[in-house]
Coordinates of C-alpha atoms in Angstrom, one line a residue:
X1 CA 0.0 0.0 0.0
X2 CA 1.3 3.5 -0.9
X3 CA 1.0 6.7 1.0
X4 CA -1.4 9.0 -0.7
X5 CA -1.1 12.6 0.4
X6 CA -4.3 14.7 0.2
X7 CA -4.4 17.4 -2.4
X8 CA -3.6 20.8 -1.1
X9 CA -6.5 23.2 -1.0
X10 CA -4.1 26.0 -1.9
X11 CA -2.7 26.5 -5.4
X12 CA 0.8 27.7 -5.5
X13 CA 1.0 31.0 -7.3
X14 CA 4.1 32.9 -8.3
X15 CA 4.7 36.0 -6.2
X16 CA 4.3 38.2 -9.3
X17 CA 3.9 38.1 -13.0
X18 CA 3.6 40.6 -15.9
X19 CA 0.9 40.8 -18.5
X20 CA 2.8 41.0 -21.8
X21 CA -0.3 42.5 -23.5
X22 CA -0.4 45.4 -21.0
X23 CA 3.3 46.0 -21.3
X24 CA 2.9 46.2 -25.1
X25 CA 0.0 48.6 -24.7
X26 CA 2.1 50.7 -22.4
X27 CA 4.9 50.9 -25.0
X28 CA 2.3 51.9 -27.7
X29 CA 0.9 54.6 -25.5
X30 CA 4.4 56.0 -24.9
X31 CA 5.1 56.1 -28.6
X32 CA 1.8 57.7 -29.5
X33 CA 2.1 60.2 -26.7
X34 CA 5.6 61.1 -27.8
X35 CA 4.6 61.6 -31.4
X36 CA 1.6 63.7 -30.4
X37 CA 3.7 65.8 -28.0
X38 CA 6.3 66.5 -30.7
X39 CA 3.7 67.5 -33.2
X40 CA 2.0 69.8 -30.6
X41 CA 5.3 71.3 -29.5
X42 CA 5.8 72.5 -33.1
X43 CA 2.4 74.2 -33.0
X44 CA 3.2 75.8 -29.7
X45 CA 6.4 77.2 -31.1
X46 CA 4.8 78.9 -34.1
X47 CA 1.6 80.1 -32.4
X48 CA 1.2 83.6 -31.2
X49 CA -0.2 85.3 -28.1
X50 CA -3.4 83.8 -26.8
X51 CA -3.3 80.9 -29.3
X52 CA 0.2 80.0 -28.0
X53 CA -1.2 79.6 -24.5
X54 CA -4.0 77.5 -25.8
X55 CA -1.7 75.2 -27.7
X56 CA 0.7 75.1 -24.7
X57 CA -2.1 73.9 -22.5
X58 CA -3.3 71.3 -25.0
X59 CA 0.2 70.0 -25.7
X60 CA 1.2 69.7 -22.0
X61 CA -2.1 68.0 -21.2
X62 CA -1.7 65.5 -24.0
X63 CA 1.9 64.9 -23.1
X64 CA 1.2 64.6 -19.4
X65 CA -1.7 62.3 -19.8
X66 CA 0.4 60.2 -22.2
X67 CA 3.3 60.0 -19.7
X68 CA 0.9 59.1 -16.9
X69 CA -1.1 56.6 -18.9
X70 CA 2.0 54.8 -20.0
X71 CA 3.2 54.6 -16.4
X72 CA -0.2 53.5 -15.0
X73 CA -0.8 50.8 -17.6
X74 CA 2.7 49.6 -16.9
X75 CA 1.8 49.4 -13.2
X76 CA -1.4 47.5 -14.0
X77 CA 0.7 45.1 -16.1
X78 CA 2.4 44.0 -12.9
X79 CA 0.2 41.3 -11.2
X80 CA 0.8 40.4 -7.6
X81 CA -0.7 37.5 -5.7
X82 CA -2.5 39.9 -3.5
X83 CA -5.5 42.2 -4.2
X84 CA -4.5 45.8 -5.1
X85 CA -6.8 48.8 -5.4
X86 CA -5.9 52.5 -5.8
X87 CA -6.7 55.7 -3.9
X88 CA -8.4 57.9 -6.5
X89 CA -7.3 61.3 -5.2
X90 CA -3.6 60.2 -5.1
X91 CA -3.9 58.7 -8.6
X92 CA -5.3 62.0 -9.9
X93 CA -2.5 63.9 -8.1
X94 CA 0.0 61.7 -9.9
X95 CA -1.6 62.6 -13.2
X96 CA -1.5 66.3 -12.4
X97 CA 2.2 66.1 -11.5
X98 CA 2.8 64.6 -15.0
X99 CA 0.8 67.3 -16.7
X100 CA 2.6 70.0 -14.7
X101 CA 6.0 68.5 -15.7
X102 CA 4.9 68.4 -19.4
X103 CA 3.8 72.0 -19.1
X104 CA 7.3 73.0 -17.9
X105 CA 8.8 70.9 -20.7
X106 CA 6.6 72.4 -23.4
X107 CA 7.1 75.9 -22.1
X108 CA 10.9 75.4 -22.1
X109 CA 11.3 73.9 -25.5
X110 CA 8.9 76.3 -27.2
X111 CA 10.9 79.4 -26.3
X112 CA 12.7 81.4 -29.0
X113 CA 16.0 80.9 -27.3
X114 CA 17.0 77.7 -25.4
X115 CA 20.3 78.2 -23.6
X116 CA 21.9 75.0 -22.3
X117 CA 21.6 76.1 -18.7
X118 CA 17.8 76.4 -19.0
X119 CA 17.5 73.1 -20.8
X120 CA 19.5 71.3 -18.1
X121 CA 17.5 72.9 -15.3
X122 CA 14.2 72.1 -17.0
X123 CA 15.4 68.5 -17.6
X124 CA 16.3 68.1 -14.0
X125 CA 12.9 69.4 -12.8
X126 CA 11.2 67.2 -15.4
X127 CA 13.0 64.1 -14.0
X128 CA 12.1 65.0 -10.4
X129 CA 8.5 65.5 -11.5
X130 CA 8.4 62.1 -13.3
X131 CA 9.9 60.5 -10.1
X132 CA 7.2 62.3 -8.1
X133 CA 4.5 61.1 -10.4
X134 CA 5.8 57.5 -10.1
X135 CA 6.1 57.5 -6.3
X136 CA 2.8 59.3 -5.9
X137 CA 1.3 56.5 -8.0
X138 CA 3.0 53.9 -5.8
X139 CA 1.6 55.6 -2.7
X140 CA -1.9 55.4 -4.2
X141 CA -1.7 51.6 -4.1
X142 CA -3.9 50.0 -1.4
X143 CA -3.0 46.4 -0.6
X144 CA -2.4 44.1 2.3
X145 CA 1.3 44.7 2.2
X146 CA 3.8 47.4 3.2
X147 CA 6.1 49.1 0.8
X148 CA 9.6 49.7 2.0
X149 CA 12.2 51.7 0.0
X150 CA 15.9 51.2 0.1
X151 CA 17.3 54.8 0.4
X152 CA 20.2 54.1 -2.0
X153 CA 18.0 52.5 -4.7
X154 CA 15.4 55.3 -4.2
X155 CA 18.0 57.9 -4.7
X156 CA 19.4 56.1 -7.7
X157 CA 15.9 55.9 -9.3
X158 CA 15.5 59.6 -9.0
X159 CA 19.0 60.2 -10.5
X160 CA 18.1 57.9 -13.4
X161 CA 14.8 59.9 -13.9
X162 CA 16.7 63.1 -14.0

């Protein structure tokens, strides 16, 4: 007679997986948003007075929502073995940070003159804003787990963003 072990009631799941389809959608969103932002940046540059402000707002909103959407879809592509929901006000705050960063970028590159110092400063601010959008999005996650950040890796991630 052989020992027969009862089947486990629990199915072993990997701690995390990625959805390749959502990763691909995130990349497509990034490409489309980049193309749209570049096209709108050209319109901002040649527009005058009140039309310039209108195009600047449209361009920065499109670019910011594109940046945010690519990031959020990328976050949704990461599947954990625990339930995750999101705090809506914090998610909206992360989108507003991306739009504000895009506004700075559009304003900077659409100027008649673009000295290297201004470009470097705007790039650094943009990188910090992108990191702010990312970590605000991470803070919006509601799950039965605690997030802990390694100070060195956290600093490195911000340096890479910049």
